[in-house]
N, CA, C and O atoms as a DFTB+ gen file, in Angstrom:
488 C
 N C O
     1  1     104.221      21.336      -0.385
     2  2     103.002      21.008       0.029
     3  2     101.833      20.501      -0.857
     4  3     101.446      21.058      -1.885
     5  1     101.262      19.218      -0.244
     6  2     100.464      18.761      -1.113
     7  2      99.047      19.353      -0.683
     8  3      98.553      19.466       0.439
     9  1      98.520      19.718      -2.033
    10  2      97.384      20.381      -1.684
    11  2      96.418      20.701      -3.246
    12  3      96.837      20.823      -4.397
    13  1      95.084      20.761      -2.734
    14  2      94.420      20.953      -4.019
    15  2      94.434      22.470      -3.806
    16  3      94.767      23.093      -2.798
    17  1      93.897      23.022      -5.254
    18  2      93.827      24.465      -5.281
    19  2      92.450      24.328      -6.231
    20  3      92.479      23.730      -7.307
    21  1      91.041      25.064      -5.605
    22  2      89.942      24.735      -6.206
    23  2      89.885      26.223      -6.888
    24  3      90.355      27.215      -6.331
    25  1      89.311      26.244      -8.040
    26  2      88.616      27.427      -8.644
    27  2      87.741      27.528      -9.741
    28  3      87.714      26.567     -10.511
    29  1      87.011      28.510      -9.970
    30  2      85.615      28.412     -10.890
    31  2      84.153      28.775      -9.820
    32  3      83.031      28.279      -9.918
    33  1      84.491      29.481      -9.132
    34  2      83.538      29.619      -8.663
    35  2      82.461      31.069      -8.616
    36  3      83.124      32.077      -8.860
    37  1      81.551      31.256      -8.458
    38  2      81.087      32.692      -8.747
    39  2      79.429      32.935      -8.534
    40  3      78.931      32.207      -7.675
    41  1      78.746      33.638      -9.045
    42  2      77.410      33.890      -8.693
    43  2      77.016      33.596     -10.268
    44  3      77.642      33.775     -11.313
    45  1      75.761      33.091      -9.993
    46  2      75.101      32.276     -11.108
    47  2      73.394      32.412     -10.860
    48  3      73.000      32.197      -9.714
    49  1      72.605      32.688     -11.685
    50  2      71.265      32.703     -11.401
    51  2      70.723      31.206     -11.517
    52  3      71.277      30.437     -12.302
    53  1      69.673      30.803     -10.763
    54  2      68.861      29.588     -11.059
    55  2      68.754      28.979     -12.590
    56  3      68.242      29.691     -13.453
    57  1      69.208      27.746     -12.905
    58  2      68.740      27.194     -14.018
    59  2      70.599      27.314     -14.449
    60  3      70.959      26.504     -15.303
    61  1      71.619      28.201     -13.924
    62  2      72.923      28.396     -14.677
    63  2      73.570      27.158     -14.409
    64  3      73.101      26.174     -13.839
    65  1      74.948      27.363     -14.994
    66  2      75.921      26.575     -14.946
    67  2      77.360      27.131     -14.578
    68  3      77.722      28.291     -14.775
    69  1      78.053      26.212     -14.062
    70  2      79.448      27.028     -13.337
    71  2      80.149      25.110     -13.660
    72  3      79.651      23.986     -13.604
    73  1      81.337      25.612     -13.947
    74  2      82.479      24.571     -14.404
    75  2      83.858      24.695     -13.382
    76  3      84.844      25.311     -13.788
    77  1      83.845      24.186     -12.300
    78  2      84.974      24.028     -11.182
    79  2      85.850      23.327     -11.401
    80  3      85.710      22.142     -11.705
    81  1      87.191      24.060     -11.266
    82  2      88.656      23.234     -11.455
    83  2      89.263      22.805     -10.319
    84  3      89.133      23.510      -9.319
    85  1      90.026      21.603     -10.237
    86  2      90.718      21.662      -8.730
    87  2      91.768      20.846      -9.326
    88  3      91.741      19.792      -9.960
    89  1      92.877      21.771      -8.874
    90  2      94.080      21.646      -9.433
    91  2      95.296      20.858      -8.429
    92  3      95.799      21.596      -7.581
    93  1      95.678      19.746      -8.464
    94  2      96.467      19.023      -7.622
    95  2      98.039      19.885      -7.592
    96  3      98.612      20.206      -8.633
    97  1      98.473      20.116      -6.500
    98  2      99.783      20.473      -6.433
    99  2     100.607      19.885      -5.577
   100  3     100.189      19.951      -4.421
   101  1     101.794      19.240      -5.728
   102  2     102.700      18.430      -5.074
   103  2     102.743      17.130      -5.037
   104  3     103.478      16.388      -4.384
   105  1     101.622      16.818      -6.033
   106  2     101.169      15.412      -6.013
   107  2     100.526      15.050      -7.115
   108  3     100.041      15.962      -7.785
   109  1     100.359      13.660      -7.575
   110  2      99.740      13.011      -8.735
   111  2      98.442      12.762      -8.549
   112  3      98.140      12.327      -7.437
   113  1      97.520      12.931      -9.401
   114  2      96.119      11.895      -9.282
   115  2      96.191      10.856      -9.125
   116  3      95.453      10.392      -8.256
   117  1      97.069       9.962      -9.836
   118  2      97.358       8.568      -9.881
   119  2      96.918       7.730      -8.916
   120  3      97.486       7.876      -7.834
   121  1      95.822       6.638      -8.990
   122  2      95.344       5.582      -7.755
   123  2      94.933       6.351      -6.476
   124  3      94.893       5.848      -5.353
   125  1      94.602       7.764      -6.819
   126  2      93.824       8.203      -5.649
   127  2      92.355       8.398      -5.764
   128  3      91.918       8.670      -6.883
   129  1      91.331       8.271      -4.523
   130  2      89.897       8.548      -4.676
   131  2      90.172      10.147      -4.483
   132  3      90.978      10.635      -3.690
   133  1      89.127      11.008      -5.593
   134  2      89.138      12.175      -5.645
   135  2      87.735      12.472      -5.186
   136  3      86.814      11.881      -5.750
   137  1      87.420      13.526      -3.993
   138  2      85.880      13.756      -3.764
   139  2      85.816      15.463      -4.313
   140  3      86.716      16.258      -4.587
   141  1      84.551      15.562      -4.320
   142  2      84.213      17.090      -4.243
   143  2      83.265      16.976      -3.196
   144  3      82.587      15.979      -2.949
   145  1      83.259      18.325      -2.450
   146  2      82.555      18.228      -1.257
   147  2      81.945      19.748      -1.303
   148  3      82.438      20.526      -2.120
   149  1      81.017      20.137      -0.555
   150  2      80.412      21.531      -0.446
   151  2      79.867      21.955       1.202
   152  3      79.104      21.091       1.633
   153  1      79.989      22.526       1.689
   154  2      79.629      23.308       2.781
   155  2      78.968      24.342       2.894
   156  3      79.638      25.374       2.891
   157  1      77.734      24.463       3.007
   158  2      76.870      26.245       3.125
   159  2      77.054      26.439       4.650
   160  3      77.466      25.565       5.412
   161  1      76.637      27.905       5.054
   162  2      76.859      28.252       6.230
   163  2      75.838      27.555       7.155
   164  3      74.636      27.492       6.898
   165  1      76.439      27.023       8.287
   166  2      75.704      26.531       9.395
   167  2      75.526      25.159       9.239
   168  3      75.109      24.554      10.227
   169  1      75.762      24.494       8.160
   170  2      76.132      22.852       7.845
   171  2      77.565      22.548       7.930
   172  3      78.562      23.267       7.989
   173  1      77.331      20.894       7.916
   174  2      78.301      20.203       7.988
   175  2      79.138      19.809       6.294
   176  3      78.516      19.727       5.234
   177  1      80.318      19.658       6.421
   178  2      80.952      19.697       4.637
   179  2      80.382      18.005       4.381
   180  3      80.657      16.968       4.984
   181  1      79.726      18.208       3.528
   182  2      79.281      16.844       2.871
   183  2      79.589      16.500       1.394
   184  3      79.836      17.447       0.648
   185  1      79.597      15.615       1.042
   186  2      80.476      14.905      -0.179
   187  2      79.554      15.208      -1.405
   188  3      78.392      15.389      -1.043
   189  1      79.691      15.283      -2.375
   190  2      78.995      15.823      -3.344
   191  2      79.177      15.028      -4.459
   192  3      78.095      14.780      -4.992
   193  1      80.211      14.489      -5.068
   194  2      80.610      13.646      -5.877
   195  2      81.637      12.986      -5.625
   196  3      82.162      13.437      -4.608
   197  1      82.549      11.585      -6.320
   198  2      83.594      11.197      -5.706
   199  2      83.947      10.159      -6.882
   200  3      83.030       9.553      -7.436
   201  1      85.315       9.959      -7.263
   202  2      85.744       9.208      -8.282
   203  2      86.743       8.172      -7.344
   204  3      87.332       8.566      -6.337
   205  1      86.811       6.907      -7.821
   206  2      88.001       6.001      -7.073
   207  2      89.296       6.204      -7.701
   208  3      90.333       6.129      -7.043
   209  1      89.279       6.494      -9.129
   210  2      90.418       6.524      -9.909
   211  2      90.142       6.982     -11.061
   212  3      88.931       7.071     -11.263
   213  1      91.047       7.428     -12.205
   214  2      91.003       7.640     -13.732
   215  2      90.204       6.756     -14.177
   216  3      89.332       7.159     -14.946
   217  1      90.242       5.436     -13.874
   218  2      89.532       4.591     -14.735
   219  2      88.117       4.045     -14.339
   220  3      87.445       3.209     -14.943
   221  1      87.832       4.697     -13.209
   222  2      86.196       4.579     -12.894
   223  2      85.027       5.380     -13.214
   224  3      85.263       6.378     -13.894
   225  1      84.073       5.215     -12.951
   226  2      83.138       6.108     -13.023
   227  2      82.849       6.859     -11.679
   228  3      82.923       6.372     -10.551
   229  1      82.459       8.319     -12.064
   230  2      81.880       9.117     -10.789
   231  2      80.680       8.611     -10.018
   232  3      79.809       8.043     -10.677
   233  1      80.519       8.738      -8.722
   234  2      79.476       8.741      -8.275
   235  2      78.803       9.770      -7.328
   236  3      79.622      10.362      -6.626
   237  1      77.528      10.118      -7.144
   238  2      77.154      11.396      -6.705
   239  2      75.796      11.121      -5.755
   240  3      75.014      10.176      -5.857
   241  1      75.760      12.097      -4.918
   242  2      74.736      11.856      -4.346
   243  2      73.801      12.419      -4.834
   244  3      73.981      13.321      -5.652
   245  1      72.458      11.987      -4.417
   246  2      71.029      12.076      -4.938
   247  2      70.796      13.263      -5.546
   248  3      70.413      13.332      -6.714
   249  1      71.051      14.470      -4.661
   250  2      70.741      15.736      -4.756
   251  2      71.423      16.374      -6.381
   252  3      71.107      17.481      -6.816
   253  1      72.059      15.744      -6.859
   254  2      73.035      16.262      -7.868
   255  2      73.018      15.483      -9.286
   256  3      73.358      15.906     -10.391
   257  1      72.538      14.269      -8.929
   258  2      72.544      13.209     -10.086
   259  2      71.862      14.046     -11.382
   260  3      71.126      15.018     -11.209
   261  1      72.116      13.673     -12.311
   262  2      71.899      14.151     -13.342
   263  2      71.965      15.848     -13.735
   264  3      71.505      16.411     -14.728
   265  1      72.617      16.348     -12.719
   266  2      73.160      18.367     -12.681
   267  2      74.219      18.422     -12.878
   268  3      74.735      19.183     -13.697
   269  1      74.828      17.585     -12.133
   270  2      76.555      17.632     -11.877
   271  2      77.397      16.284     -12.510
   272  3      77.067      15.114     -12.314
   273  1      78.386      16.672     -13.195
   274  2      79.564      15.798     -13.848
   275  2      80.865      16.290     -13.402
   276  3      81.338      17.426     -13.427
   277  1      81.371      15.094     -12.955
   278  2      82.682      15.177     -12.214
   279  2      83.598      14.165     -13.536
   280  3      83.321      13.038     -13.948
   281  1      84.575      14.961     -13.885
   282  2      85.971      14.579     -14.650
   283  2      87.336      14.749     -14.158
   284  3      87.545      15.573     -13.267
   285  1      88.237      14.085     -14.625
   286  2      89.242      14.129     -14.517
   287  2      90.401      14.056     -15.967
   288  3      90.352      13.304     -16.940
   289  1      91.236      14.968     -15.687
   290  2      92.219      15.114     -16.432
   291  2      93.683      14.829     -15.954
   292  3      94.337      15.637     -15.294
   293  1      94.194      13.424     -16.409
   294  2      95.655      13.504     -15.718
   295  2      96.573      14.111     -16.119
   296  3      97.366      14.609     -15.320
   297  1      96.734      14.247     -17.528
   298  2      97.956      15.218     -18.157
   299  2      97.402      16.475     -17.492
   300  3      98.304      17.279     -17.727
   301  1      96.618      17.029     -16.914
   302  2      96.470      18.493     -16.526
   303  2      96.551      18.429     -14.830
   304  3      96.447      19.480     -14.198
   305  1      96.720      17.282     -14.211
   306  2      96.756      17.155     -12.562
   307  2      95.155      17.642     -12.530
   308  3      95.290      18.415     -11.582
   309  1      94.271      17.712     -12.744
   310  2      93.270      18.647     -12.515
   311  2      91.764      17.771     -12.772
   312  3      91.376      17.306     -13.844
   313  1      91.219      17.725     -11.723
   314  2      89.720      17.436     -11.644
   315  2      88.542      18.433     -11.524
   316  3      88.563      19.363     -10.718
   317  1      87.445      18.173     -12.422
   318  2      86.552      19.143     -12.984
   319  2      84.941      18.709     -12.133
   320  3      84.555      17.620     -11.707
   321  1      84.436      19.735     -12.129
   322  2      82.925      19.450     -11.476
   323  2      82.179      20.271     -12.260
   324  3      82.198      21.427     -11.837
   325  1      81.406      20.084     -13.430
   326  2      80.555      20.685     -14.645
   327  2      78.993      20.576     -13.512
   328  3      78.488      19.548     -13.061
   329  1      78.526      22.072     -13.303
   330  2      77.477      21.788     -12.533
   331  2      76.508      22.840     -13.396
   332  3      76.642      24.056     -13.533
   333  1      75.345      21.825     -14.001
   334  2      74.545      22.461     -14.464
   335  2      72.970      22.522     -13.922
   336  3      72.763      21.833     -12.923
   337  1      71.826      23.264     -14.460
   338  2      70.463      23.176     -13.704
   339  2      70.563      23.785     -12.351
   340  3      69.811      23.406     -11.452
   341  1      71.446      24.701     -12.166
   342  2      71.963      24.852     -10.569
   343  2      70.968      25.739      -9.943
   344  3      70.480      26.706     -10.529
   345  1      70.621      25.320      -8.502
   346  2      69.590      25.517      -7.790
   347  2      69.917      26.388      -6.686
   348  3      71.111      26.450      -6.390
   349  1      69.083      27.081      -6.009
   350  2      69.465      27.791      -4.821
   351  2      70.396      27.146      -3.965
   352  3      71.531      27.605      -3.837
   353  1      69.951      25.926      -3.251
   354  2      70.338      25.032      -2.590
   355  2      71.895      24.592      -2.780
   356  3      72.456      23.788      -2.034
   357  1      72.598      25.332      -4.047
   358  2      73.567      24.474      -4.492
   359  2      74.631      25.367      -4.109
   360  3      75.820      25.305      -4.422
   361  1      73.980      26.279      -3.325
   362  2      74.804      27.432      -3.096
   363  2      76.030      26.896      -1.476
   364  3      75.676      26.535      -0.354
   365  1      76.969      27.009      -1.851
   366  2      78.256      26.559      -0.897
   367  2      79.774      27.196      -1.229
   368  3      80.341      27.875      -2.085
   369  1      80.001      26.605      -0.144
   370  2      81.953      26.491      -0.522
   371  2      82.261      25.322      -1.431
   372  3      81.662      24.355      -0.960
   373  1      82.732      25.072      -2.206
   374  2      83.184      23.796      -2.895
   375  2      84.568      23.272      -2.584
   376  3      85.586      23.949      -2.721
   377  1      84.546      22.326      -2.259
   378  2      86.025      21.734      -1.831
   379  2      86.438      20.249      -2.669
   380  3      85.714      19.370      -3.137
   381  1      87.825      20.395      -2.627
   382  2      88.336      18.735      -3.553
   383  2      89.373      18.461      -2.446
   384  3      90.124      19.199      -1.808
   385  1      89.101      16.903      -2.449
   386  2      90.129      16.395      -1.226
   387  2      90.492      15.001      -1.925
   388  3      89.892      14.554      -2.903
   389  1      91.600      14.361      -1.252
   390  2      91.624      13.218      -1.650
   391  2      91.689      11.947      -0.641
   392  3      91.958      12.144       0.544
   393  1      91.483      10.870      -1.046
   394  2      91.481       9.322       0.273
   395  2      92.014       8.820      -0.921
   396  3      92.257       9.200      -2.066
   397  1      92.131       7.506       0.002
   398  2      92.491       5.997      -0.670
   399  2      91.274       5.530      -1.203
   400  3      91.468       4.782      -2.160
   401  1      90.029       5.715      -0.910
   402  2      88.749       5.380      -1.192
   403  2      87.715       6.172      -0.996
   404  3      87.686       6.964      -0.054
   405  1      86.524       6.015      -2.066
   406  2      85.512       7.080      -1.827
   407  2      84.484       6.580      -1.007
   408  3      83.397       7.154      -1.075
   409  1      84.638       5.432      -0.091
   410  2      84.077       4.865       0.775
   411  2      84.573       5.263       2.290
   412  3      83.953       4.894       3.287
   413  1      85.865       6.128       2.345
   414  2      85.789       6.236       3.735
   415  2      85.152       7.882       4.434
   416  3      84.782       8.847       3.765
   417  1      85.186       7.789       5.700
   418  2      84.549       9.115       6.120
   419  2      85.090      10.439       5.554
   420  3      86.162      10.332       4.958
   421  1      84.560      11.638       5.627
   422  2      85.062      12.632       5.028
   423  2      86.335      13.161       6.056
   424  3      87.224      13.905       5.643
   425  1      86.268      12.650       7.459
   426  2      87.523      12.831       8.562
   427  2      88.819      12.227       7.587
   428  3      89.909      12.783       7.717
   429  1      88.689      11.101       6.626
   430  2      89.832      10.765       6.182
   431  2      90.309      11.166       5.009
   432  3      91.350      10.737       4.511
   433  1      89.415      12.184       4.409
   434  2      89.979      12.682       3.224
   435  2      91.204      13.759       3.457
   436  3      91.220      14.380       4.520
   437  1      92.081      13.953       2.614
   438  2      93.188      14.690       3.046
   439  2      93.642      15.909       1.744
   440  3      93.006      15.966       0.692
   441  1      94.689      16.715       2.010
   442  2      95.077      17.795       1.107
   443  2      93.970      18.704       0.637
   444  3      93.835      19.092      -0.523
   445  1      93.090      19.041       1.789
   446  2      92.067      20.165       1.403
   447  2      92.886      21.472       0.503
   448  3      94.075      21.763       0.375
   449  1      91.704      22.024       0.013
   450  2      92.177      23.257      -0.674
   451  2      91.712      24.504       0.300
   452  3      91.599      24.491       1.526
   453  1      91.518      25.403      -0.470
   454  2      90.660      26.781       0.078
   455  2      89.228      26.879       0.189
   456  3      88.535      27.587       0.920
   457  1      88.849      25.803      -0.909
   458  2      87.455      25.880      -1.533
   459  2      87.270      27.280      -2.835
   460  3      88.018      28.175      -3.227
   461  1      86.329      26.988      -3.060
   462  2      85.554      28.194      -3.871
   463  2      84.380      28.263      -3.820
   464  3      83.693      27.243      -3.871
   465  1      83.855      29.480      -3.708
   466  2      82.240      29.776      -3.439
   467  2      81.522      29.773      -4.446
   468  3      81.759      30.517      -5.397
   469  1      80.652      29.050      -4.423
   470  2      79.374      29.124      -5.724
   471  2      77.846      29.535      -4.755
   472  3      77.293      28.939      -3.831
   473  1      77.478      31.020      -5.588
   474  2      76.317      31.572      -5.065
   475  2      75.371      31.337      -6.144
   476  3      75.599      31.583      -7.328
   477  1      74.183      30.797      -5.622
   478  2      72.738      30.504      -6.778
   479  2      71.791      31.541      -6.117
   480  3      71.105      31.309      -5.122
   481  1      71.849      32.949      -6.931
   482  2      70.757      33.793      -6.374
   483  2      70.161      34.409      -7.767
   484  3      70.804      34.537      -8.809
   485  1      68.968      34.718      -7.586
   486  2      68.255      35.366      -8.544
   487  2      68.141      36.610      -8.289
   488  3      67.522      37.344      -9.060
């Protein structure tokens, strides 16, 4: 089964950091666009960052620029999201998924994992 497995979520205070991991199972990351998404209760799933391939630079939504860093380790077939200076509004379930391009709609991403919960609370 082609799927991502996310991990690394947890409870953190505002201003804290977490590092999320997204391991690919059943396929390699070569030549795929990989996106990190998040979904807060009552909200739709939204993209947070995306990278078109391992030779590209990640893109970020404005709300996380300067705080989140996406990276890819092809040897481990894993994508990471380093989250620093976390805010209350970063609380959500975080997912990763793949697509042919970062420019496609969320509905065109595939191989969704189960997500990992991030709670930012004082």
